[in-house]
Coordinates of C-alpha atoms in Angstrom, one line a residue:
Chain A
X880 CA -2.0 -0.5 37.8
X881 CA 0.0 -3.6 36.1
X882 CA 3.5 -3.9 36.4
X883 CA 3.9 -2.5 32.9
X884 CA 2.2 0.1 33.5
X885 CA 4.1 1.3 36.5
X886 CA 7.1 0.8 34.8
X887 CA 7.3 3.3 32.3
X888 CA 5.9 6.4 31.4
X889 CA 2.9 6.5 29.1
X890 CA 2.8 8.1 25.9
X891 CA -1.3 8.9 25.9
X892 CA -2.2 10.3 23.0
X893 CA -6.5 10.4 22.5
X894 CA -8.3 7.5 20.4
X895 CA -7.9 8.2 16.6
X896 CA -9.9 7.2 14.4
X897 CA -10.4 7.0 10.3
X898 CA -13.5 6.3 9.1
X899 CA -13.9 4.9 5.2
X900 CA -17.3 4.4 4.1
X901 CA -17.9 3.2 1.1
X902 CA -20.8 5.2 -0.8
X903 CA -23.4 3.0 -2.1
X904 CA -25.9 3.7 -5.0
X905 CA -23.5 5.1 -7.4
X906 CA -24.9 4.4 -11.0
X907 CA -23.0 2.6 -13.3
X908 CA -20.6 5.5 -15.2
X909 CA -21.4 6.4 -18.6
X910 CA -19.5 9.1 -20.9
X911 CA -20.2 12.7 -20.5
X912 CA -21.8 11.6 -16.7
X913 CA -21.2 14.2 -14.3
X914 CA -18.8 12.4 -11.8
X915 CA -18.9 15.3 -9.0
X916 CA -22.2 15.7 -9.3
X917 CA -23.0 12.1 -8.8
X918 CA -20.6 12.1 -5.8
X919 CA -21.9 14.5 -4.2
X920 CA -25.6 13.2 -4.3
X921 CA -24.4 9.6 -2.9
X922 CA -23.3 11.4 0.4
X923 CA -26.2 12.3 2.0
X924 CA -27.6 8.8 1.6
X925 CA -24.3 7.5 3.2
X926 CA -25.4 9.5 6.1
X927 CA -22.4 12.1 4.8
X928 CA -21.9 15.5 4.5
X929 CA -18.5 16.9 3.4
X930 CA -15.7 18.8 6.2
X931 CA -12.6 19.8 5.5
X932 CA -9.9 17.7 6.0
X933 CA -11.7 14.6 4.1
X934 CA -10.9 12.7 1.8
X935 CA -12.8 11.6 -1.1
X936 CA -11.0 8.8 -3.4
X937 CA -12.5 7.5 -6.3
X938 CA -11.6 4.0 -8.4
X939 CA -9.6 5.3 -11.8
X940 CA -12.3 3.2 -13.7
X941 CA -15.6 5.8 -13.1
X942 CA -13.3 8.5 -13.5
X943 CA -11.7 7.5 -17.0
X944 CA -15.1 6.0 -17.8
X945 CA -16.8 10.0 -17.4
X946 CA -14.2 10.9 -19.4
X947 CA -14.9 8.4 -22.2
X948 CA -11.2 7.3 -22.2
X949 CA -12.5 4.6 -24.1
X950 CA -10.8 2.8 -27.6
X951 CA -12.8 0.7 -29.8
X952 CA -10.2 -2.3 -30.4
X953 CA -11.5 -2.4 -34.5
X954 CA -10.7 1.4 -35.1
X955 CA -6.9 0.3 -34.3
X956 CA -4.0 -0.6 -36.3
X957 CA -1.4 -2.1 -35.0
X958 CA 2.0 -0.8 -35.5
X959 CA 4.8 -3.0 -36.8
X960 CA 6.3 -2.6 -33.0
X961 CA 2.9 -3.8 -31.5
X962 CA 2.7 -7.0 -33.9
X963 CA 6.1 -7.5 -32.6
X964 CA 4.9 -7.6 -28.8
X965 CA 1.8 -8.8 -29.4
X966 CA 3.7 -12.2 -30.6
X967 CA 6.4 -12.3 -27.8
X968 CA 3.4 -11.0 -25.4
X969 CA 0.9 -13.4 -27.0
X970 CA -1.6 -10.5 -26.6
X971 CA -3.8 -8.8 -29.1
X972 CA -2.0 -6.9 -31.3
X973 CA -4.4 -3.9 -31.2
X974 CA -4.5 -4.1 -27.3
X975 CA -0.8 -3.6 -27.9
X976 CA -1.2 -0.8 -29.9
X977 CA -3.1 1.1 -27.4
X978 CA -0.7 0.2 -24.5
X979 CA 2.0 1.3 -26.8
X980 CA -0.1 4.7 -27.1
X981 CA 0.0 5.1 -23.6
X982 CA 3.8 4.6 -22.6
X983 CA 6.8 6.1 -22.7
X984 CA 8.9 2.6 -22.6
X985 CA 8.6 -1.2 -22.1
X986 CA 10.2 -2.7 -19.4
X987 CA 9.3 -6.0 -19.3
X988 CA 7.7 -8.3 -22.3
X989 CA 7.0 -11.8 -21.7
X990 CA 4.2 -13.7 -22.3
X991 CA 1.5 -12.6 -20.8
X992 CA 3.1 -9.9 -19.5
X993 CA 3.5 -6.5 -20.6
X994 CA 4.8 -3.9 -18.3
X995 CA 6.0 -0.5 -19.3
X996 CA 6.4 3.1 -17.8
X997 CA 3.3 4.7 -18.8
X998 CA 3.4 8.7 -20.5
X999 CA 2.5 9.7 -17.0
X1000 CA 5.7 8.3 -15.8
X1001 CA 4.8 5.5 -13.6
X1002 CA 5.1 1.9 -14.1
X1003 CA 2.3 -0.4 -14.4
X1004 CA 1.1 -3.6 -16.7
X1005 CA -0.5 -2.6 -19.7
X1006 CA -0.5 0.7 -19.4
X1007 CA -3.3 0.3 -16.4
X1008 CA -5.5 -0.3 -19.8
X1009 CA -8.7 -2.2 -18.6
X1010 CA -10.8 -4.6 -20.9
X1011 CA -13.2 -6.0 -18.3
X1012 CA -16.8 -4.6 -18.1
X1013 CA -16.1 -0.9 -20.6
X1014 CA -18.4 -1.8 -23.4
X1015 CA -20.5 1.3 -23.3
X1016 CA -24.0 0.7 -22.7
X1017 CA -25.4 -1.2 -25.9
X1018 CA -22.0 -1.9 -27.4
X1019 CA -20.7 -5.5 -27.0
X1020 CA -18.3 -7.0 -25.0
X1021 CA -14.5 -7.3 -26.1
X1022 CA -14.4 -4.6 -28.4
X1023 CA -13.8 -2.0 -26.2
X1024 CA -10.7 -0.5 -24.0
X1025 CA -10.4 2.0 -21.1
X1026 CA -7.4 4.1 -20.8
X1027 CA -6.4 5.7 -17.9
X1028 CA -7.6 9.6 -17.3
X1029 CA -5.3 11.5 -19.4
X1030 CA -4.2 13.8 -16.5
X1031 CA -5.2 12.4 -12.9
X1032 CA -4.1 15.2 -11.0
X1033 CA -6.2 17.2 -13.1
X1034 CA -9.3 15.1 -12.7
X1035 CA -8.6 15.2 -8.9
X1036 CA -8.1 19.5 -8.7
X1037 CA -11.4 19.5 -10.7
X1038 CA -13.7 17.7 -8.4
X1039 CA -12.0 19.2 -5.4
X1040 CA -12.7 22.6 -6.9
X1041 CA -16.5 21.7 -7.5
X1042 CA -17.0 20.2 -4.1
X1043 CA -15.4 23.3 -2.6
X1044 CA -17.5 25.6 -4.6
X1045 CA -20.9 23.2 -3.8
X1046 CA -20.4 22.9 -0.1
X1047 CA -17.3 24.8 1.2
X1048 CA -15.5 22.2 2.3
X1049 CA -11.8 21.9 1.6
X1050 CA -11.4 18.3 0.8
X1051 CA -8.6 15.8 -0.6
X1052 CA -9.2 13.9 -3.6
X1053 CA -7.5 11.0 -4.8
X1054 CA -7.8 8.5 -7.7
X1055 CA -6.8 5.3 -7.1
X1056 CA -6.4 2.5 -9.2
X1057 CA -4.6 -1.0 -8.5
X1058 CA -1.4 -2.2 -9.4
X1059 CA 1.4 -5.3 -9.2
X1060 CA 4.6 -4.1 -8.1
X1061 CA 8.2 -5.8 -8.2
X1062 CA 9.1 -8.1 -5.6
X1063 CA 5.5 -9.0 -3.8
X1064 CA 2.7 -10.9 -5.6
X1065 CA -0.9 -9.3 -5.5
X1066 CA -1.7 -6.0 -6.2
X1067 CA -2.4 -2.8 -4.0
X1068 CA -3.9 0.5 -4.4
X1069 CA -1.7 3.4 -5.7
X1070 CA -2.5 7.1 -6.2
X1071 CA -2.7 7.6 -9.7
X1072 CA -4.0 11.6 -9.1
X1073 CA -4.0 13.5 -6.2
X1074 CA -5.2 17.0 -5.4
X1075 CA -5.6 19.1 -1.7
X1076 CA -3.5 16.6 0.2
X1077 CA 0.5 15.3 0.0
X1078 CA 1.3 12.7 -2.0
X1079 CA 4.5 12.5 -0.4
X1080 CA 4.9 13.2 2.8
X1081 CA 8.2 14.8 4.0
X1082 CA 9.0 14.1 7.6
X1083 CA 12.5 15.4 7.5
X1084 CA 13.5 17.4 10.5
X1085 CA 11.1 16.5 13.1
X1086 CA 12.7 14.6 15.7
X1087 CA 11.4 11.4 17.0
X1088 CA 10.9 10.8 20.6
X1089 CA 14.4 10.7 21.9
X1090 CA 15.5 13.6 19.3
X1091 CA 17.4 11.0 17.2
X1092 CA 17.3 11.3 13.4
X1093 CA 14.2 9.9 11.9
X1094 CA 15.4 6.7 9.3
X1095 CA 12.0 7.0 7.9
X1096 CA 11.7 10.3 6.3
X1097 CA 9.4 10.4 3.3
X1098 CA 6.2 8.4 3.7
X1099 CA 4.4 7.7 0.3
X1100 CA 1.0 9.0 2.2
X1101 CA -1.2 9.1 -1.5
X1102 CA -0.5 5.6 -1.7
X1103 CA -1.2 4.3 1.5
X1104 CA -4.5 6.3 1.7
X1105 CA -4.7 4.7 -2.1
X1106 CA -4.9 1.7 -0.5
X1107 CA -6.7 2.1 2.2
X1108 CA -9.7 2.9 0.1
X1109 CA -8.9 0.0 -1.9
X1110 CA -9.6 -2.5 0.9
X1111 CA -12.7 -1.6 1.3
X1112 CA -13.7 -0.8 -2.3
X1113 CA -13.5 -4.7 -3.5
X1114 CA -12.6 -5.9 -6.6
X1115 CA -15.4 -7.8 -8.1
X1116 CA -17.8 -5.1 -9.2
X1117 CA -18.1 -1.7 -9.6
X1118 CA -20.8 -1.6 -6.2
X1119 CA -17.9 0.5 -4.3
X1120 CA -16.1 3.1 -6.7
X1121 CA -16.2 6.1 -4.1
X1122 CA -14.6 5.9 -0.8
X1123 CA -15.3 8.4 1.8
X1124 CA -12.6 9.0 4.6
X1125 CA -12.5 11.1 7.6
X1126 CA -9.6 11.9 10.1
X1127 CA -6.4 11.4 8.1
X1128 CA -4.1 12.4 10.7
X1129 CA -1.9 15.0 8.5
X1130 CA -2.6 18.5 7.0
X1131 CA -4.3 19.1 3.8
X1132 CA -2.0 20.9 1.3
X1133 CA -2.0 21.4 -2.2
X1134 CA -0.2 17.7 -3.8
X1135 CA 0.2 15.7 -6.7
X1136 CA 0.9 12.1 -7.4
X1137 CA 3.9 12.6 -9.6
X1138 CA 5.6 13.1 -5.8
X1139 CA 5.4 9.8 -5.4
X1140 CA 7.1 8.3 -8.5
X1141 CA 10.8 7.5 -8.3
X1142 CA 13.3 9.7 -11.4
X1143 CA 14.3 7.0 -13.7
X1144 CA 18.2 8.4 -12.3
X1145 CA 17.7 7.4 -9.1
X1146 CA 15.6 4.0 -9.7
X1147 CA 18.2 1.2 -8.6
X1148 CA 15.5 -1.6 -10.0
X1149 CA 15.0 0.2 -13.4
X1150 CA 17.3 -1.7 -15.1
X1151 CA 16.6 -3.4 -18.4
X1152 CA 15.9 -7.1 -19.4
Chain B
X98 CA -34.4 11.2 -10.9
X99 CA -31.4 12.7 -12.5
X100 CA -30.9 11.9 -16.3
X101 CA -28.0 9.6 -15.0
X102 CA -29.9 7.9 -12.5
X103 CA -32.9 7.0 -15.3
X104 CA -30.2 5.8 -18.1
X105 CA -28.5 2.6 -15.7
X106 CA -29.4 0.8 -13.6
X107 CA -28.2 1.5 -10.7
X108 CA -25.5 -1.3 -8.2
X109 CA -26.6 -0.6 -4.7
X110 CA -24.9 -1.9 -1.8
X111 CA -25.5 -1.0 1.7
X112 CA -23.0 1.8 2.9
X113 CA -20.1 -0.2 3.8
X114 CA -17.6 1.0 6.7
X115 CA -14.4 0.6 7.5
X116 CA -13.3 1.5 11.3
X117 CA -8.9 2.5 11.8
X118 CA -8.8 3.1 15.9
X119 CA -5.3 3.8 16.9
X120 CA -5.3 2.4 21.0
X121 CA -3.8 5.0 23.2
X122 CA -2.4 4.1 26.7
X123 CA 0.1 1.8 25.4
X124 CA 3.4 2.2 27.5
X125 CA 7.2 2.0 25.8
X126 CA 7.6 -1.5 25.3
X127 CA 10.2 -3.5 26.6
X128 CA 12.2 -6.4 26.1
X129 CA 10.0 -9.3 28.1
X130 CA 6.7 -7.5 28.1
X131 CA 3.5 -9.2 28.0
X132 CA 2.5 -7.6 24.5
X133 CA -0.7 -9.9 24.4
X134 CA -2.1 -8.3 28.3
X135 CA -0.5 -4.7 27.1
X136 CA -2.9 -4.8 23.9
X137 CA -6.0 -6.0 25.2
X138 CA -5.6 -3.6 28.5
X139 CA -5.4 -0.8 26.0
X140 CA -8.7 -1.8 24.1
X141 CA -11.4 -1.2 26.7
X142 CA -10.2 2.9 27.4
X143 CA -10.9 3.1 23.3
X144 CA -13.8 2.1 23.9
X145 CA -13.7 -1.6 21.9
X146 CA -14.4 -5.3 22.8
X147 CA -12.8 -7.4 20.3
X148 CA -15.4 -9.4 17.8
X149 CA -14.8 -12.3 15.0
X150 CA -13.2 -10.5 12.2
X151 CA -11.9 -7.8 13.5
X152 CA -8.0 -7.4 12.8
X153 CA -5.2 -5.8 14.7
X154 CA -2.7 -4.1 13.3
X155 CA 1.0 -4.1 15.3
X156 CA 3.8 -1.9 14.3
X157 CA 6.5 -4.2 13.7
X158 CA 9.0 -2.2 16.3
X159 CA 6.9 -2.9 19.3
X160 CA 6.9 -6.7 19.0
X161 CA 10.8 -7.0 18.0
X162 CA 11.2 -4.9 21.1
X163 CA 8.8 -7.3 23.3
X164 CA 11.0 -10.2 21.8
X165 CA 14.4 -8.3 22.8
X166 CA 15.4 -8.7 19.3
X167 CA 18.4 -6.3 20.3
X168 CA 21.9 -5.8 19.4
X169 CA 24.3 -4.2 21.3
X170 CA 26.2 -2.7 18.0
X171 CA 29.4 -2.8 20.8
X172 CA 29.7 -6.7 20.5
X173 CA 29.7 -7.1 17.5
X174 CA 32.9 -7.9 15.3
X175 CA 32.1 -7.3 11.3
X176 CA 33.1 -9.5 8.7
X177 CA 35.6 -8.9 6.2
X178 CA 31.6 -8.6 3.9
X179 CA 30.6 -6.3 6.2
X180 CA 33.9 -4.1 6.0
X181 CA 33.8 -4.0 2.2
X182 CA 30.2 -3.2 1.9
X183 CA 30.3 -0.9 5.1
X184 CA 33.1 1.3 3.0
X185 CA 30.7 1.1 -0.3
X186 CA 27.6 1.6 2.1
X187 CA 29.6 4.6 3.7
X188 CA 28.0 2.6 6.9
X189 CA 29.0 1.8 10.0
X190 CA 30.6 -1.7 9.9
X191 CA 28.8 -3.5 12.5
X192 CA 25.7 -2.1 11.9
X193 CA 26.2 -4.0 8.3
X194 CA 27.7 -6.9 9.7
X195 CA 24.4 -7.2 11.9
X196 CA 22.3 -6.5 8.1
X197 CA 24.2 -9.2 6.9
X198 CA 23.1 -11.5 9.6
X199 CA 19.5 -11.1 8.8
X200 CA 19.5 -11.2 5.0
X201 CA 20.2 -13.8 2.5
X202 CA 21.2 -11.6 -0.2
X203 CA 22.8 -7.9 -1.3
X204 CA 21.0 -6.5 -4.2
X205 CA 22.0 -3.0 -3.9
X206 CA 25.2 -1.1 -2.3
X207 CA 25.7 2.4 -3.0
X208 CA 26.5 5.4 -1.0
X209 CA 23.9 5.7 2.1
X210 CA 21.8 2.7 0.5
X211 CA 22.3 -1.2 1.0
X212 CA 18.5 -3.0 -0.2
X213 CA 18.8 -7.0 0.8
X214 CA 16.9 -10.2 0.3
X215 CA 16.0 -10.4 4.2
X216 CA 16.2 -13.9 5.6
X217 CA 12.8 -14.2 5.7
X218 CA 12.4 -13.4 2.0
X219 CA 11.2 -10.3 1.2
X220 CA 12.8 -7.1 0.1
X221 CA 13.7 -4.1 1.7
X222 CA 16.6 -1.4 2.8
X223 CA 19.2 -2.6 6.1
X224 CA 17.5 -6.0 6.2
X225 CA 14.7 -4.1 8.3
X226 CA 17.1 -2.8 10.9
X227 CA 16.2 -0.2 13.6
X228 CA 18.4 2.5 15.1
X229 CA 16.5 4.9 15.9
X230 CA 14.9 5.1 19.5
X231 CA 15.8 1.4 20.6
X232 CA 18.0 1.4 23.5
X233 CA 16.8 -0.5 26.4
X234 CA 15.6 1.3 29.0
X235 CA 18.4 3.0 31.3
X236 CA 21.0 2.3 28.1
X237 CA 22.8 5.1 26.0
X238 CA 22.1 6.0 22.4
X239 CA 23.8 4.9 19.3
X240 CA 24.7 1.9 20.9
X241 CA 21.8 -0.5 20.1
X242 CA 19.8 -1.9 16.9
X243 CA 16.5 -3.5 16.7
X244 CA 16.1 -6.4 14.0
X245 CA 12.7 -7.6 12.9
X246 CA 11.1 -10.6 14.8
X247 CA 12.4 -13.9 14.0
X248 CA 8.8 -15.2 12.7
X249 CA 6.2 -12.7 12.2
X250 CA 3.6 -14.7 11.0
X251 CA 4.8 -16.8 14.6
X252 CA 4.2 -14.0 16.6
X253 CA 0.7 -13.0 15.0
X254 CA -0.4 -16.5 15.4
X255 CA 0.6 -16.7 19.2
X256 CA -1.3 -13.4 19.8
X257 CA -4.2 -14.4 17.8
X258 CA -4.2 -17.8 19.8
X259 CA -4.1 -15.9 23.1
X260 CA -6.5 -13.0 22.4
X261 CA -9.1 -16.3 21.1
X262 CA -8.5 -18.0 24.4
X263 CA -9.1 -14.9 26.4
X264 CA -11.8 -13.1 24.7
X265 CA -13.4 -15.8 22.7
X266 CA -13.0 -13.7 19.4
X267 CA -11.7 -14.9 16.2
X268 CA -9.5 -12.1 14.9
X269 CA -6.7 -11.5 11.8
X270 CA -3.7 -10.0 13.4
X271 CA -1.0 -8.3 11.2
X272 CA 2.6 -6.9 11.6
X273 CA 3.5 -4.0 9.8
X274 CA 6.8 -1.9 8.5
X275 CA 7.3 0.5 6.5
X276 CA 9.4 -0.2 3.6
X277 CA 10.3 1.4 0.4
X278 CA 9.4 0.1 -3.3
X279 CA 11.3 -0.2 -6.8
X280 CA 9.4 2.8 -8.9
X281 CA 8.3 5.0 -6.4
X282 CA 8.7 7.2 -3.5
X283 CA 8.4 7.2 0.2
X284 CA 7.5 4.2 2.4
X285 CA 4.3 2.1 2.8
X286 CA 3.0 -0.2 5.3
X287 CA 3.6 -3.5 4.2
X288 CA 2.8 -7.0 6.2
X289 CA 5.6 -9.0 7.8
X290 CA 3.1 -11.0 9.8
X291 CA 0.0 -12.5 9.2
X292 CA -2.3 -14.8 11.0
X293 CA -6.3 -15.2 10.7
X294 CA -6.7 -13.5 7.6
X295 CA -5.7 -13.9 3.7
X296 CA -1.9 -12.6 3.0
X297 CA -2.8 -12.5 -0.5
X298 CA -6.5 -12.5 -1.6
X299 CA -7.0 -15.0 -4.7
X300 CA -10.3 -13.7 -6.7
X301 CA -9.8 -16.1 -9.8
X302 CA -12.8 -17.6 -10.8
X303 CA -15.1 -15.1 -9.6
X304 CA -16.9 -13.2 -12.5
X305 CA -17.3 -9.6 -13.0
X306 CA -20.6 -7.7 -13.5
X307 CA -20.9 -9.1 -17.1
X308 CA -19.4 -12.7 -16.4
X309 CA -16.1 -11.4 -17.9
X310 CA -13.0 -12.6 -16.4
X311 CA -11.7 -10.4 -14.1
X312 CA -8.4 -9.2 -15.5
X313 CA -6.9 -8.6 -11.7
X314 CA -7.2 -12.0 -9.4
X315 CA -5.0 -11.5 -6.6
X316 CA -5.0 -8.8 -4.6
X317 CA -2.1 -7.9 -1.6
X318 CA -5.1 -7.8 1.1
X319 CA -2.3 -8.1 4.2
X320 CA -0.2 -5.1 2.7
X321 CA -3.2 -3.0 1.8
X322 CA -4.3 -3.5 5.3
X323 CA -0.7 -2.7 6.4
X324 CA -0.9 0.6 4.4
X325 CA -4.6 1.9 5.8
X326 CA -2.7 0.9 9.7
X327 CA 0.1 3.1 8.9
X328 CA -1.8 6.0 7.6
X329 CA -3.2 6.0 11.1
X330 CA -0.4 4.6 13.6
X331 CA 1.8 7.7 11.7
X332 CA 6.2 7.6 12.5
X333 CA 7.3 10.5 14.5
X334 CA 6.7 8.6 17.5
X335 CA 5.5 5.3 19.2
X336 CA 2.0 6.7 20.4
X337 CA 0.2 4.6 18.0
X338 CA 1.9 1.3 17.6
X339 CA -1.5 -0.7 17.4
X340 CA -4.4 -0.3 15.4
X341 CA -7.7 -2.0 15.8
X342 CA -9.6 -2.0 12.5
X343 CA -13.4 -3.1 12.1
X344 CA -15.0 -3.6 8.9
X345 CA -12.7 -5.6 6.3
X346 CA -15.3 -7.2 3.7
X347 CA -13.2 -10.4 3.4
X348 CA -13.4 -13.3 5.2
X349 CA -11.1 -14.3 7.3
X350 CA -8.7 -17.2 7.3
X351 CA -5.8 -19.1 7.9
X352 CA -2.9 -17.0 6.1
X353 CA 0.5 -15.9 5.9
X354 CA 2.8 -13.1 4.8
X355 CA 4.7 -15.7 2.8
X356 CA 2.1 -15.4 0.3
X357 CA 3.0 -12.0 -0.5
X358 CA 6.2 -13.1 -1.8
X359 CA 7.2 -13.4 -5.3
X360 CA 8.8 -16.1 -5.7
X361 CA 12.6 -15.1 -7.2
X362 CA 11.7 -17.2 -10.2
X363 CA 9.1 -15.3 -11.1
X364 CA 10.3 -11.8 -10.1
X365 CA 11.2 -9.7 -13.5
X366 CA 12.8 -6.8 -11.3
X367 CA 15.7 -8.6 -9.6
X368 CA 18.0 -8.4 -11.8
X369 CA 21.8 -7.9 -9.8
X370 CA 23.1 -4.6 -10.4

């Protein structure tokens, strides 16, 4: 036994592990596809089948793409508002239009840069709108716009509902998608919906080791398992839109991702400019 | 063949996997220990050799406590600064003259909240500071805080240096915290140190599915690798301070947490308030 060993006691706990596997052989997503059922049939060749307490957690993209969130850029008219941003923005001034559609305010227009609160209450550039790779099959490129899923959480209950009704199994389900945020550069994966697990998780009241108030007592779980799933999804193509993950260390429970956004009232970084 | 499987072609990619083992064993760490020999003793019982491109994750308390990065809150004196903010704060004065020492700027001070510019740049609540189950060994409560290594990218780089000389494998080490962001709630893991792997992944030039330029080209690759570590290492207690993860789809390289930065300049959220 080492010194350090001797010299204090040990706090064993048994090896944890989470697994993320990514599934392969999705299809590209059309309109109208049936995202649960095409889930579900990517498992078993993953080597997968579903157990409570996993998580599934699927790329916004596919699911808004299923749901034919899509705008066709020449159907729009800009409003006098959205000429107005699209020239301090230097953006398309339909583009704007459709970000405009899909916020509640704009925080932030410079050029280049557009970032608002979006109607579901979080903030992101653009209104998470996506331009890149949406044309639906047969249209052309750069006419087309994806919006985000009109209710996340709702997308998320769905499938969890279906996958518990298809197999049993009492799973989480998250939709991730990947935003900037304020003070560091890059972007990360955030929980846009959430269903059958927290998206905050509340740690208030249990004692840490030496029964001393814990200073960290909400942990933003939705978004760190957003991420998670992010790392291993990529970026670059739509190969990796379904994440599988087993042995989240924390209890299922109904959830939703409007847990994890910050009121307006008590946002110290909300400011105006 | 499914109607959806006939109508696209389908993207496949071999079922990806990504591999969060929390070591167990590790002992309470203390000021002088050998957290390089502690790690890699606690490696073989989880069953795991390192190999070139694995990463380890480190809690960020561990290695501030391996570095002694201790302050007994009983020497020291607060500034007239620290007296003012420590009555806005509703804080305890030394504990804020000790925040002051690591930051180099205040953004916010209100009641039970002071979020600074640390020293080494990035932004978070109490400049990082620890109260919570730090004393020394032997010492009372209440009496001691733990600040944040003085160079985390320093520290990953000497551990990645040592575990290369003793093993032979070239592996990413990060140092994680927890810290809370502008718009939304709860904490997430976020990366104070990197070495041996991208802080911030830069994916410009690299064309989408339909050679369309992809609209997000950096990605926070040490933070979302922070954030799937802290879904696993958990807070209630220091069981799981270190995570070994196997499986990130990126190559590795030299990096730093610097990267993750936004520079003030270009930061549209830091307005003073």
């Amino acid at each position: 036994m080492s010194a350090a060993q001797a010299s204090a006691p040990a706090v064993s706990a048994p090896a944890a592990t989470l697994t993320l596997t990514a599934l392969p052989g999705l299809p590209l997503v059309q309109p109208g596809d049936d995202l649960a059922a095409l889930i579900l049939a990517a498992l078993g060749p993953a080597g997968l089948t579903l157990r409570d307490g996993d998580v599934i957690a699927i790329a916004q993209k596919i699911v808004s793409k299923a749901e034919g969130r899509l705008v066709r850029l020449a159907d729009v008219t800009p409003s006098p508002r959205a000429l107005e941003l699209a020239a301090l923005t230097e953006k398309d001034a339909r583009f704007v239009e459709v970000v405009l559609s899909e916020s509640s305010e704009v925080l932030r227009a410079r050029p280049n840069t557009l970032i608002v609160e979006h109607r579901l209450g979080f903030v992101c550039a653009n209104a998470g709108l996506d331009r890149s790779n949406v044309a639906p099959h047969g249209e052309g490129l750069d006419e087309w716009v994806l919006m985000l899923p009109a209710d996340p959480d709702r997308s998320c209950a769905a499938l969890r509902a279906r996958w518990k009704a298809e197999t049993g199994a009492d799973v989480g389900v998250v939709i991730n998608d990947s935003h900037g945020r304020a003070w560091r550069t890059g972007t990360v994966g955030v929980a846009l919906g959430v269903a059958g697990m927290p998206g905050l998780l509340d740690l208030r009241g249990h004692p840490d080791l030496f029964d001393y108030a814990l200073q960290i007592t909400q942990i933003g779980l939705g978004d760190e398992l957003a991420a998670a799933a992010s790392l291993l999804m990529g970026q670059a193509d739509e190969g990796r839109p379904v994440i599988h993950l087993r042995g989240l260390p924390y209890a299922l429970r109904e959830g939703s991702a409007q847990e994890l956004i910050r009121p307006k009232s008590q946002d110290l970084f909300r400011d105006r400019s």
